[in-house]
CSV table of C-alpha atoms in Angstrom, one decimal:
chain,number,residue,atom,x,y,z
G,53,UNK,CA,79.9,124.9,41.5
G,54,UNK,CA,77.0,124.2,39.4
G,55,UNK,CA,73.9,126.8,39.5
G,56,UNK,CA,74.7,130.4,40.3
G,57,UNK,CA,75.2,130.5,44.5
G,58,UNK,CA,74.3,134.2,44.5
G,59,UNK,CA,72.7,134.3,48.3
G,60,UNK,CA,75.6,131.8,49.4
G,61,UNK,CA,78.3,133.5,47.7
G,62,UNK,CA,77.3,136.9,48.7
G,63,UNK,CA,77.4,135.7,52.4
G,64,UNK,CA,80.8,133.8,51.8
G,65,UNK,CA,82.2,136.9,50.5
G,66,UNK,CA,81.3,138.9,53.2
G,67,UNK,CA,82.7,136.5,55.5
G,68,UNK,CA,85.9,136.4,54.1
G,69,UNK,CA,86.5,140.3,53.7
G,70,UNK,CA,85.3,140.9,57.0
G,71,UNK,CA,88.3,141.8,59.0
G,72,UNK,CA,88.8,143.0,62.5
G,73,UNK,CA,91.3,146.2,61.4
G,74,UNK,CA,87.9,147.7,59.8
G,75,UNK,CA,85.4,147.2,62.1
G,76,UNK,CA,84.0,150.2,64.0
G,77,UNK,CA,84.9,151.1,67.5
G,78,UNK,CA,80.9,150.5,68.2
G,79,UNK,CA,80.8,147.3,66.6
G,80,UNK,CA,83.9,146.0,68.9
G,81,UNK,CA,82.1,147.0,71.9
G,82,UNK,CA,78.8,145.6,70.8
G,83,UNK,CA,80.5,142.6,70.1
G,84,UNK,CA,81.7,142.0,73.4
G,85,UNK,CA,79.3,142.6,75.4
G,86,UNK,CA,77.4,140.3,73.6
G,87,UNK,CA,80.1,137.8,74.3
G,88,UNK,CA,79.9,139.1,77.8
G,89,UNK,CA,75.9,138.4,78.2
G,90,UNK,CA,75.8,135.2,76.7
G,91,UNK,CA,78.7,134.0,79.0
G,92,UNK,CA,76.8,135.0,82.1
G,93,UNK,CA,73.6,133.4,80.7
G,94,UNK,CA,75.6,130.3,79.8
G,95,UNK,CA,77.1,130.5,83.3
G,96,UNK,CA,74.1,130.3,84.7
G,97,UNK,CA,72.2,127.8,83.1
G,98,UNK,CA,75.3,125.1,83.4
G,99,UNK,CA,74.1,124.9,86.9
G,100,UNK,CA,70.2,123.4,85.6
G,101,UNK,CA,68.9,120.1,85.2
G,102,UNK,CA,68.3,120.3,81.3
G,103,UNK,CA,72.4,121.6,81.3
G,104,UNK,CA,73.7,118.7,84.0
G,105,UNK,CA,71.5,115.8,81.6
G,106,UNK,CA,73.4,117.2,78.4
G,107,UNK,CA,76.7,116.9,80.0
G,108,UNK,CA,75.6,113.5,81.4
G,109,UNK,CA,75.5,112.3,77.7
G,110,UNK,CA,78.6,113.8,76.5
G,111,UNK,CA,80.8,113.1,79.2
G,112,UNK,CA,79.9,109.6,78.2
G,113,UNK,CA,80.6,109.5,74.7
G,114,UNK,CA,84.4,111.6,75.7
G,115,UNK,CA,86.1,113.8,73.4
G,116,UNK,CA,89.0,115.0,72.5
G,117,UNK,CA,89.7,117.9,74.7
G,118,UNK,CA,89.4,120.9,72.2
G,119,UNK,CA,86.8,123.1,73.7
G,120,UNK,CA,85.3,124.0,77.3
G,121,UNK,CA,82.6,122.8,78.7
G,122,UNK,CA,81.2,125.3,80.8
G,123,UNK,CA,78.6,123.0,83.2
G,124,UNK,CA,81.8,120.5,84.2
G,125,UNK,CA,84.7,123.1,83.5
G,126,UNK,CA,86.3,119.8,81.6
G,127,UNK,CA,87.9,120.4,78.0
G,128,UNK,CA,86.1,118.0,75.6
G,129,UNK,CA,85.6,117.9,71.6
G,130,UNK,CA,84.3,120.9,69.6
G,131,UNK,CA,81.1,119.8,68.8
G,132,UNK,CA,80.2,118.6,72.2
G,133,UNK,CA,81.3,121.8,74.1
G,134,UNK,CA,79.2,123.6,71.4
G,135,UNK,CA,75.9,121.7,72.0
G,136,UNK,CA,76.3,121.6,75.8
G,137,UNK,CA,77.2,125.2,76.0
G,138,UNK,CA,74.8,126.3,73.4
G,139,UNK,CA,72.1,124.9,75.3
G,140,UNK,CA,73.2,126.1,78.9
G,141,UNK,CA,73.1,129.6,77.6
G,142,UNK,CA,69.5,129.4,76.7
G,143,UNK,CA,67.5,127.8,80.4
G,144,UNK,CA,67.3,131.0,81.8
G,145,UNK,CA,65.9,133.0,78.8
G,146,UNK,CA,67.8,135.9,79.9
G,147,UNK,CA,70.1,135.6,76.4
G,148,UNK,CA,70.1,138.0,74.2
G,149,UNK,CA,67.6,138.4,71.3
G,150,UNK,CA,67.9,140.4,68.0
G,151,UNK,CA,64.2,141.9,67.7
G,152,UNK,CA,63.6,142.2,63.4
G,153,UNK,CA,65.2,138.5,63.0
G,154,UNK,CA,63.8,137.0,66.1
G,155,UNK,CA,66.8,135.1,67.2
G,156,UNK,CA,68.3,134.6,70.0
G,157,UNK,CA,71.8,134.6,68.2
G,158,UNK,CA,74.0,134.6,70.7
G,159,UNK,CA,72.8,131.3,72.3
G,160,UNK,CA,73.5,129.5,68.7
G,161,UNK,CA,76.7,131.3,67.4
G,162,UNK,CA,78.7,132.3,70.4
G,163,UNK,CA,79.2,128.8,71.7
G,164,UNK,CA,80.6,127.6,67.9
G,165,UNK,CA,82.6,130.5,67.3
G,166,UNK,CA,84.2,129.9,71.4
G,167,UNK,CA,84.8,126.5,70.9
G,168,UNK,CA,86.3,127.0,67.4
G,169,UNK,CA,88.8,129.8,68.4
G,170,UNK,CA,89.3,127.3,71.5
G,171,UNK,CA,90.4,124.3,69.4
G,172,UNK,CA,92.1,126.7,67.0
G,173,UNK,CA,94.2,128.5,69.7
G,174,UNK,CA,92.7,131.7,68.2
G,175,UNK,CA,92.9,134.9,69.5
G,176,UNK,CA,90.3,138.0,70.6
G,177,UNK,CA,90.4,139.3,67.8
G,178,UNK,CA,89.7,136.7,65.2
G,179,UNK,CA,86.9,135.7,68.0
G,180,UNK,CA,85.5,139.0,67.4
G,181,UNK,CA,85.4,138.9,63.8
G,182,UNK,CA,83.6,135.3,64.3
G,183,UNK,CA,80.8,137.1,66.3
G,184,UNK,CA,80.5,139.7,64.2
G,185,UNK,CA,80.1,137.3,61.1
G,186,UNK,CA,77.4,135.1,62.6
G,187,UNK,CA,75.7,137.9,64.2
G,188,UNK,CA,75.2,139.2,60.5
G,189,UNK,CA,74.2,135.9,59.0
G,190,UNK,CA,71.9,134.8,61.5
G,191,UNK,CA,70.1,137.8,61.3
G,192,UNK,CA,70.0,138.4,57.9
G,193,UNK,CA,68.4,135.0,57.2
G,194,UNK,CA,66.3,135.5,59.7
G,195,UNK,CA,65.0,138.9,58.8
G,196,UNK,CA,64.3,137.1,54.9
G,197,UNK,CA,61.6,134.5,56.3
G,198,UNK,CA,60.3,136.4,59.6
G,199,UNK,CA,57.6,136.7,60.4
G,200,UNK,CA,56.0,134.2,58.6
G,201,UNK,CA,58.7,131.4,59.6
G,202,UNK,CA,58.2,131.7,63.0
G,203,UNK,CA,54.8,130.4,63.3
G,204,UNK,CA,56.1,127.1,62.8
G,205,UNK,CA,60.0,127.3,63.7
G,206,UNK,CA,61.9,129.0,66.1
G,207,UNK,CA,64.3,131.0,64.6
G,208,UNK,CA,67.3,130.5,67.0
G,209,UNK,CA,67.5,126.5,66.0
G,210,UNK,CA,66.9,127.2,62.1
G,211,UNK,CA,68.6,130.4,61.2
G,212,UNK,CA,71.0,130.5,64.4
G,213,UNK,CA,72.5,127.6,62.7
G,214,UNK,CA,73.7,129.4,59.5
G,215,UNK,CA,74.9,132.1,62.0
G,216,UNK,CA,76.8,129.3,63.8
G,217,UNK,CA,78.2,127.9,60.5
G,218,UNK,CA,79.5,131.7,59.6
G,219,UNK,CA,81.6,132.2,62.7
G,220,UNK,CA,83.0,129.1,62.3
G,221,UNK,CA,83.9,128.9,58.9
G,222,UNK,CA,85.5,132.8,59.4
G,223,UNK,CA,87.5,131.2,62.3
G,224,UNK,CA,88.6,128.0,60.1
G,225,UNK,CA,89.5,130.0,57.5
G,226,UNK,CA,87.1,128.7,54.8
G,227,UNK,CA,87.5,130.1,50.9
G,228,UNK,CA,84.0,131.4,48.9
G,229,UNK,CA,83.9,127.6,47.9
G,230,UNK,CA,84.1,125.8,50.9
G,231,UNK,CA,82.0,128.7,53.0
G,232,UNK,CA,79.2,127.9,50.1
G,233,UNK,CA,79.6,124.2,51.1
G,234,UNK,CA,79.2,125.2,54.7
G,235,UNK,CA,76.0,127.1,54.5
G,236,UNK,CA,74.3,124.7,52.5
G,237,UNK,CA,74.9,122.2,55.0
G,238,UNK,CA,74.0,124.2,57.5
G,239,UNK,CA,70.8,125.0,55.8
G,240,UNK,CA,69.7,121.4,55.2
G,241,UNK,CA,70.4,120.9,59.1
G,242,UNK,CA,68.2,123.7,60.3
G,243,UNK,CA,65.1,122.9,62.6
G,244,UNK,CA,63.6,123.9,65.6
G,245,UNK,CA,59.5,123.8,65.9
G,246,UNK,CA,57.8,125.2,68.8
G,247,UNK,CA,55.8,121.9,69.9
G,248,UNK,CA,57.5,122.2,72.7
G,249,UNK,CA,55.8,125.3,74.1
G,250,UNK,CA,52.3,122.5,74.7
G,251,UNK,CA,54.7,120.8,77.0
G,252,UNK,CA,56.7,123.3,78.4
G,253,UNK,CA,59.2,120.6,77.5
G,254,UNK,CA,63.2,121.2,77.3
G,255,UNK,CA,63.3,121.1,73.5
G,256,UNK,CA,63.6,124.8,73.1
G,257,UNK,CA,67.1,124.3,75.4
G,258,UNK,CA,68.3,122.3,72.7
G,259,UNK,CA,67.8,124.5,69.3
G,260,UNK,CA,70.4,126.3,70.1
G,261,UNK,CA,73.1,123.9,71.1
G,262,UNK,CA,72.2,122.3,68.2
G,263,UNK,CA,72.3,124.6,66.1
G,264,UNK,CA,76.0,125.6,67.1
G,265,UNK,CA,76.9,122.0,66.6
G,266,UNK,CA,75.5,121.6,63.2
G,267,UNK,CA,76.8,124.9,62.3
G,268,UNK,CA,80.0,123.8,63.5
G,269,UNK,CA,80.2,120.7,62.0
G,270,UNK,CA,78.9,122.0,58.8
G,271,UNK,CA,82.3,124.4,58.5
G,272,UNK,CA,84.5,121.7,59.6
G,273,UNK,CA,83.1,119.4,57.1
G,274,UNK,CA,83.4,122.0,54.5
G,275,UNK,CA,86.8,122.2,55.5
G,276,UNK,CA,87.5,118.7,54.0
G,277,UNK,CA,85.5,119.4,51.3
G,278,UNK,CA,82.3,117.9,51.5
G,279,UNK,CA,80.1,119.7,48.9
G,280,UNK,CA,76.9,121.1,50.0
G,281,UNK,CA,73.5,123.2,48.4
G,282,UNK,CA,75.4,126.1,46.6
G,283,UNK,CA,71.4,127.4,46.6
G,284,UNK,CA,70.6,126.9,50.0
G,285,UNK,CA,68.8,129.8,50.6
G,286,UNK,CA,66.9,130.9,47.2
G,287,UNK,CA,67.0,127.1,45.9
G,288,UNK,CA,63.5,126.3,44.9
G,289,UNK,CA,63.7,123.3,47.4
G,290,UNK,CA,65.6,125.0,49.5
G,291,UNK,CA,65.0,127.0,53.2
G,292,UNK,CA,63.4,129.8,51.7
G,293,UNK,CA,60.6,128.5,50.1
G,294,UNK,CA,60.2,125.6,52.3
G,295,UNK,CA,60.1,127.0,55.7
G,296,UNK,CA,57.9,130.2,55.1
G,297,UNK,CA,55.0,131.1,53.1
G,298,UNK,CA,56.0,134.7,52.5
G,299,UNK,CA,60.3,135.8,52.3
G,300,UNK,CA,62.3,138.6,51.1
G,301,UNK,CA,65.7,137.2,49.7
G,302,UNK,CA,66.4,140.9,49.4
G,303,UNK,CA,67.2,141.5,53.3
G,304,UNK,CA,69.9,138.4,53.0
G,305,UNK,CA,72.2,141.0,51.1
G,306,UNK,CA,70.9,144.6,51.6
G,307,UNK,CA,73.5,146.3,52.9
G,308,UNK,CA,75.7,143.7,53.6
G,309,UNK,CA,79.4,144.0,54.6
G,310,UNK,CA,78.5,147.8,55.1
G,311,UNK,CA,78.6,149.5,58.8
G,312,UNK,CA,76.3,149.7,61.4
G,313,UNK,CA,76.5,145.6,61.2
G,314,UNK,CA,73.5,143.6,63.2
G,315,UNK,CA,75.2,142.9,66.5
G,316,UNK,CA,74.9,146.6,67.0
G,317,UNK,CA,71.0,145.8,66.9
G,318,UNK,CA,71.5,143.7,69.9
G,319,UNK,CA,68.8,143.6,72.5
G,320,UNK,CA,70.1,142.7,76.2
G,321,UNK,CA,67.3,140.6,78.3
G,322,UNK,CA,66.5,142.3,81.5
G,323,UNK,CA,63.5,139.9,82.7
G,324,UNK,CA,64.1,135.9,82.8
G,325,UNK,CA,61.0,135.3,80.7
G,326,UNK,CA,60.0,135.4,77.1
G,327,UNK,CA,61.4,138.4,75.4
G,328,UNK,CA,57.8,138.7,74.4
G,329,UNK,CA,56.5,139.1,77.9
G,330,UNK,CA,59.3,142.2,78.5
G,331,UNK,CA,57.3,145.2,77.2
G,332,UNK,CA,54.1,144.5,79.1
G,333,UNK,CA,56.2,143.7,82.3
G,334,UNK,CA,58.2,146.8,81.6
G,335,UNK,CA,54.7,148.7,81.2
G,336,UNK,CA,52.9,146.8,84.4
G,337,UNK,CA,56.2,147.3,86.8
G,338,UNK,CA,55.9,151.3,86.1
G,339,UNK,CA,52.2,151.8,86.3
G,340,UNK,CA,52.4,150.0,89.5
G,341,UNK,CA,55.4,151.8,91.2
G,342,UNK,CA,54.2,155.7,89.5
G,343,UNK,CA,50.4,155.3,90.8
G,344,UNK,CA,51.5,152.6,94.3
G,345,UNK,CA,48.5,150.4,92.5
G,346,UNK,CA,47.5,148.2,95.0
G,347,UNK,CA,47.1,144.7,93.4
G,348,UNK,CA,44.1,143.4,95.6
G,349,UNK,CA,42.1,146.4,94.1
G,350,UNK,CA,42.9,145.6,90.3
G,351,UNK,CA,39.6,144.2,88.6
G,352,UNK,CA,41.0,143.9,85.0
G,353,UNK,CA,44.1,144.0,82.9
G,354,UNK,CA,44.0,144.5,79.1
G,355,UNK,CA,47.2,143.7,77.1
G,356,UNK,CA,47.3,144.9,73.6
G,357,UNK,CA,50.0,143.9,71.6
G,358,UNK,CA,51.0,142.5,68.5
G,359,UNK,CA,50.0,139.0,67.2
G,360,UNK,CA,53.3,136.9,67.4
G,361,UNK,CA,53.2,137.9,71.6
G,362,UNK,CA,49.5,136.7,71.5
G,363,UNK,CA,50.6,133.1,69.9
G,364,UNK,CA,53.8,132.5,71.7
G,365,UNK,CA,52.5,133.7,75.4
G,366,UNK,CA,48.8,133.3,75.4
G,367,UNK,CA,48.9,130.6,78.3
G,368,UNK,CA,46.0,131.2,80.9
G,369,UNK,CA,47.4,128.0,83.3
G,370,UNK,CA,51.1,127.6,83.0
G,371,UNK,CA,51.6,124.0,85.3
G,372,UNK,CA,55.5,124.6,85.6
G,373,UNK,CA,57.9,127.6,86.4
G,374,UNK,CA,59.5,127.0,82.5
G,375,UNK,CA,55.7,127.3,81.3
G,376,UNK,CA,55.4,130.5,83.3
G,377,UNK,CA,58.0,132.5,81.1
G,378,UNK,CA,56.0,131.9,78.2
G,379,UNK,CA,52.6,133.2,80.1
G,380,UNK,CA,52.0,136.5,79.8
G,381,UNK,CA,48.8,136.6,81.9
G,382,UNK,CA,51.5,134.7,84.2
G,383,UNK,CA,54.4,137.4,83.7
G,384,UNK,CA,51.8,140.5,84.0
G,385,UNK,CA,50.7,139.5,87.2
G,386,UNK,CA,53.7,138.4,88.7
G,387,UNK,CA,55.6,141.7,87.6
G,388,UNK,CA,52.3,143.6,89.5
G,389,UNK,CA,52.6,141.6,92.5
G,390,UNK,CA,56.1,141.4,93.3
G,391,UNK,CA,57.6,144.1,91.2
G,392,UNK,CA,60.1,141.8,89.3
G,393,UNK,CA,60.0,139.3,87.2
G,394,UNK,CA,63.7,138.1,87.9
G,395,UNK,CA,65.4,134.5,88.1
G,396,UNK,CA,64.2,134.2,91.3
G,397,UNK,CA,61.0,135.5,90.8
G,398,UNK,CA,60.1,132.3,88.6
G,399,UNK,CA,59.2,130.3,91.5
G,400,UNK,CA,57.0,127.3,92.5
G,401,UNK,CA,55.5,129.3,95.7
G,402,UNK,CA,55.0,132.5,92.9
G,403,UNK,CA,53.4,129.9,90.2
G,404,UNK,CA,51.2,128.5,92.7
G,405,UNK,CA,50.2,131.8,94.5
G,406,UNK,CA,46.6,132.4,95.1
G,407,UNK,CA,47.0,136.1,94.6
G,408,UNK,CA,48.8,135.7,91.3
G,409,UNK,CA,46.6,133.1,89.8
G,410,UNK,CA,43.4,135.1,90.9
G,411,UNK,CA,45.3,138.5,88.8
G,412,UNK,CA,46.0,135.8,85.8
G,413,UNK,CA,42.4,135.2,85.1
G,414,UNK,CA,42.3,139.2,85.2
G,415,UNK,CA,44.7,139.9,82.3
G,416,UNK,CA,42.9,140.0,78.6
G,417,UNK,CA,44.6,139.5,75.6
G,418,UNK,CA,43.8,141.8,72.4
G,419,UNK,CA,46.0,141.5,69.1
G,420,UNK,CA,46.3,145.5,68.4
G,421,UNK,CA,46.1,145.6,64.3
G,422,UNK,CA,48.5,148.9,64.8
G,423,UNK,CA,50.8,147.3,67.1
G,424,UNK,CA,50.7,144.2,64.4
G,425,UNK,CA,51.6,146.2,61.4
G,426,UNK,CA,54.4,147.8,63.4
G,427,UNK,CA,55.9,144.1,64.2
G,428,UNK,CA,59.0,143.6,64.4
G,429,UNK,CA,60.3,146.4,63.4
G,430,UNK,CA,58.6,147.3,67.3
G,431,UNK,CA,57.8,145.2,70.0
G,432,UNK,CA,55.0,147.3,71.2
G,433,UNK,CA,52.3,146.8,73.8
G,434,UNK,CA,49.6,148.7,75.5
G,435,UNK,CA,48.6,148.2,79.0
G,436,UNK,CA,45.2,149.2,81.0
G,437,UNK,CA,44.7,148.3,84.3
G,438,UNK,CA,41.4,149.2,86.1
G,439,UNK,CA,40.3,149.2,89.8
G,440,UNK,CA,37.7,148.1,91.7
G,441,UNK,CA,37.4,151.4,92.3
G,442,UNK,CA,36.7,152.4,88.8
G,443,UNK,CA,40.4,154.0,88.3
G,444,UNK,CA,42.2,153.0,85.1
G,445,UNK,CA,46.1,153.8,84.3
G,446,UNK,CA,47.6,152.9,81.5
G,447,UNK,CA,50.6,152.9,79.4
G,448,UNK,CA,52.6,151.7,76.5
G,449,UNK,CA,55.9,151.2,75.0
G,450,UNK,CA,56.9,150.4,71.2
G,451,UNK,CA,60.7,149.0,72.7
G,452,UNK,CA,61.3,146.9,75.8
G,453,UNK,CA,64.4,147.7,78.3
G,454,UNK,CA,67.5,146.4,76.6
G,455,UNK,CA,66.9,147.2,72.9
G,456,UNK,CA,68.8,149.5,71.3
G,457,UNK,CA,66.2,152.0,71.4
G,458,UNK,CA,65.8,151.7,75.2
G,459,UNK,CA,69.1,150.2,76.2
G,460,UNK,CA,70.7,148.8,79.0
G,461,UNK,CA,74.1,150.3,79.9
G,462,UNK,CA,77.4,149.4,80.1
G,463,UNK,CA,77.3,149.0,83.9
G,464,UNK,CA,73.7,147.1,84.5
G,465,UNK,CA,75.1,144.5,81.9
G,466,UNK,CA,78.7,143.9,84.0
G,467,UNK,CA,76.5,143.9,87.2
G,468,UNK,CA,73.7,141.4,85.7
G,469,UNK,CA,77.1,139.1,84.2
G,470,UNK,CA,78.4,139.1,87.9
G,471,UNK,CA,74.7,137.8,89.6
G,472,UNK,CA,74.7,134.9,86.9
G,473,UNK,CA,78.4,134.0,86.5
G,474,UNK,CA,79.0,134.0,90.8
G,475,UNK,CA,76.6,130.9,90.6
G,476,UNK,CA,79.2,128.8,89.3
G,477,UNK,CA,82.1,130.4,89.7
G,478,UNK,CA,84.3,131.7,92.6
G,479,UNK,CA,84.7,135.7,93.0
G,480,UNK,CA,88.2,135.9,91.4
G,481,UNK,CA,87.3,133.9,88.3
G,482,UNK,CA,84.6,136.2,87.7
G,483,UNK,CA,86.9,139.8,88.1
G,484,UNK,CA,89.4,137.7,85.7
G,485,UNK,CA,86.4,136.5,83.5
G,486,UNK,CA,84.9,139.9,83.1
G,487,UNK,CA,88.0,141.4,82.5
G,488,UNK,CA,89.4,139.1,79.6
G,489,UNK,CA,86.0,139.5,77.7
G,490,UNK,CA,85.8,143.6,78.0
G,491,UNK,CA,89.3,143.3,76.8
G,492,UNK,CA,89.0,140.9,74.1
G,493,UNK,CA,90.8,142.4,71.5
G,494,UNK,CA,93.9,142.0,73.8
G,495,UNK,CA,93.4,138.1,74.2
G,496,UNK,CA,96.1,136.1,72.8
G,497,UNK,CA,94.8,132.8,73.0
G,498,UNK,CA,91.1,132.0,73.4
G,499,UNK,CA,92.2,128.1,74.4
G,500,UNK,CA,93.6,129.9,77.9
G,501,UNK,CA,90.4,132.4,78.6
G,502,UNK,CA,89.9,131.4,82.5
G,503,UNK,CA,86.5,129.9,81.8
C-alpha cells in the first residue's frame, strides 16, 4: 500500500470493528434520532425550489431504481437519491450540527448510508452501525482542521464527505485496504467554500448532497478496487495541510473506537436559521418574554460572541429570506419582534418589515476575545438590550437549545419531525414513518422503510 496509511488505516480499522452488538444503549438512541431529525428536515426541504430543480436534473438522466428519492417518492440509482436527498435535508437549516467539528453531519452521511442499506437491502441495524461510523469520521476530521478550515470551506461539503464515504463503505462491507482506498478518494473530492454566503445563492444546498454522492461513490469505487491516497489526511499534499493553516492530526484518532462515540455530541436545531444565530435568539426570545420588553422602546442591541458567528452572520441588509438565516442583526430582531424565529417566521412580509429592519440597524456586533477562546468547545454569546428609557437587560448562554448541554427531548424532536414530515406526507405515513425509525434496530429491510 506504499507509505504508511496511519490516519486512513486507523479509521478503516475502526470502521470495520465497529459492530452494532457493542454499541451502547445511548449511542442506539442517539443514533436514531439523528436519523429521525434529518428525515424530517429532508422531508421538508423536498418540497423547495433548490430540491424540485435537483430532481429536475436527475429524473432526466434515470437510474436504476436502487434508492429513494424523497422530493418525487420514485426509486432511482444510489448516487442520485444521495445527492438529491442530501441536499433536501439541508434548505431549511434546521439539520442537525455537531458544534466542536462544525458539521452538519447528518445532511452529508445519512442520505449515503440510506441509500446504500437501500440498494443493499440492509437492515436497521447495519444502518445504525453506518450512522454511527460516519458520525465518527466526519467529526473527527473535522475537529483536526477546525477552526481554521472553516474560514474558507464549509465543513459539511469537505469533511461530511469522508463521513459519507465511512457509512458507506461499513455498509458495503469494505476490508482495511479498500476502506483506505475509499477515504482517499473521498478526500481528494472534498470541497465546499462559502462564496456562496455574498449571494445568498443555493450552493450551500448542494455541499451536502454532494458530499454524500462523492462519499458514496468513493466506497463503491473502492469496492472494485480503484486505489486511492493511502495518506489522505496527513499526506504532505494532502487535506490536512492543504485546506487549513493550523490542524491537530491527533483529534482524528484520540479516542477512537472507544465509547461515548460523536453522534452522542449531537446538537438538534430548534430555530430555521444559522446554527450560529441560535444562542443569541435563544438569549433575545427570553429577555423579551422575562422582562415583556416592548420592542418599539429598544434603542440598542449589543451581541457579543465569538469570531466565527461575527464572519458567518455579520449581514446588516440581507435582500432574500435564505440571506436572512445567515443575519444575525436579521435573526435578533426578528426573534424580539415575533418571538420565533421558526420556518414560517422566515418570511418576505418579516424581511421587508419596517419594524424589523429599523431593530436591524439597532443590533451591534462585538467579537468577545473570552467568548473566542472558548470556541467551539462553546457557542457562547452575550446579549444587552437597552431602552429608550435607559433600562438595560441582559443575558448570555455558552450552549444554544438543542446541544447536549442544553438538550432538546425526546418528545419536542418527535413533535418537530411530525410539523416537517406532514408537509409532504399524509398523516399515516408519518405514524408509520416515525415508528420504523424509533424502532430501527427492529427493521429488516431498509429497501421497504415507508419513505
Amino acid at each position: 500500500m506504499g507509505k504508511s496509511p496511519l490516519l486512513s488505516l486507523k479509521l478503516a480499522e475502526f470502521v470495520e470493528g465497529l459492530h452494532y452488538e457493542d454499541l451502547p444503549r445511548e449511542t442506539i438512541r442517539m443514533a436514531r434520532l439523528a436519523f429521525l431529525d434529518w428525515l424530517g428536515s429532508a422531508l421538508r426541504g423536498s418540497r423547495e425550489q433548490p430540491a424540485l430543480m435537483v430532481l429536475s436534473v436527475l429524473s432526466a438522466q434515470g437510474g436504476t431504481p436502487q434508492a429513494t428519492l424523497l422530493s418525487s417518492k420514485e426509486r432511482t440509482s444510489a448516487l442520485s437519491a444521495s445527492l438529491g436527498n442530501g441536499v433536501a435535508s439541508h434548505i431549511m437549516e434546521l439539520d442537525d450540527v455537531h458544534r466542536a467539528s462544525i458539521v452538519h453531519i447528518g445532511a452529508s452521511v445519512i442520505p449515503a448510508a440510506l441509500a446504500a442499506a437501500e440498494m443493499l437491502h440492509a437492515d436497521g441495524r447495519r444502518l445504525i452501525e453506518a450512522i454511527v461510523t460516519g458520525y465518527e469520521t466526519a467529526a473527527r476530521v473535522g475537529e483536526a482542521v477546525t477552526p481554521a478550515h472553516y474560514y474558507f470551506f464549509h465543513n459539511t461539503g469537505t469533511c461530511g464527505t469522508f463521513g459519507a464515504c465511512a457509512a458507506a463503505g461499513k455498509l458495503l462491507g469494505l476490508d482495511r485496504r479498500q476502506m483506505v482506498w475509499a477515504l482517499g478518494n473521498a478526500g481528494t473530492q472534498a470541497a465546499g467554500l462559502w462564496e456562496f454566503l455574498v449571494d445568498g445563492a443555493m450552493s450551500k444546498h448542494l455541499h451536502p448532497g454532494k458530499a454524500a454522492q462523492n462519499g458514496l461513490l468513493a466506497a463503491l469505487l473502492a469496492g472494485e478496487g480503484f486505489t486511492g491516497a493511502s495518506a489522505i489526511l496527513e499526506g504532505d499534499r494532502g487535506f490536512c495541510r492543504a485546506m487549513a493553516s493550523e490542524f491537530n492530526l491527533a483529534r482524528i484518532t484520540d479516542g477512537l473506537g472507544k465509547p461515548p462515540y460523536k453522534v452522542e455530541e449531537n446538537s438538534f436545531k430548534i430555530h430555521s436559521s444559522c446554527r450560529h444565530t441560535h444562542p443569541a435568539i435563544d438569549v433575545t426570545i427570553d429577555l423579551a418574554a422575562r422582562h415583556a420588553i416592548d420592542p418599539s422602546l429598544v434603542s440598542g442591541i449589543v451581541v457579543r460572541t465569538y469570531r466565527t458567528a461575527v464572519q458567518i452572520t455579520d449581514n446588516p441588509a440581507p435582500g432574500t429570506i435564505y440571506a436572512a438565516k445567515f443575519s444575525l442583526p436579521f435573526c435578533v430582531a426578528l426573534a424580539l419582534v415575533r418571538g420565533s424565529c421558526g420556518i414560517e417566521d422566515f418570511s418576505e412580509a418579516n424581511l421587508h418589515d419596517a419594524q424589523i429592519r429599523d431593530l436591524m440597524g439597532r443590533v451591534r456586533l462585538v467579537v468577545d476575545d473570552d467568548l473566542d477562546a472558548a470556541h467551539p468547545a462553546k457557542w457562547a454569546v452575550a446579549v444587552e438590550i437597552t431602552t429608550r428609557t435607559r433600562e438595560t437587560y441582559s443575558g448570555r448562554t455558552d450552549f444554544p437549545r438543542g446541544d447536549p448541554e442544553n438538550p432538546a427531548d425526546e418528545a419536542e424532536l418527535i413533535a418537530k419531525f411530525r410539523r416537517m414530515a406532514i408537509s409532504s406526507r399524509d398523516g399515516q405515513t408519518v405514524d408509520r414513518l416515525l415508528e420504523s425509525v424509533m424502532n430501527l434496530e427492529n427493521v429488516e429491510d431498509c429497501a421497504r422503510l415507508p419513505l
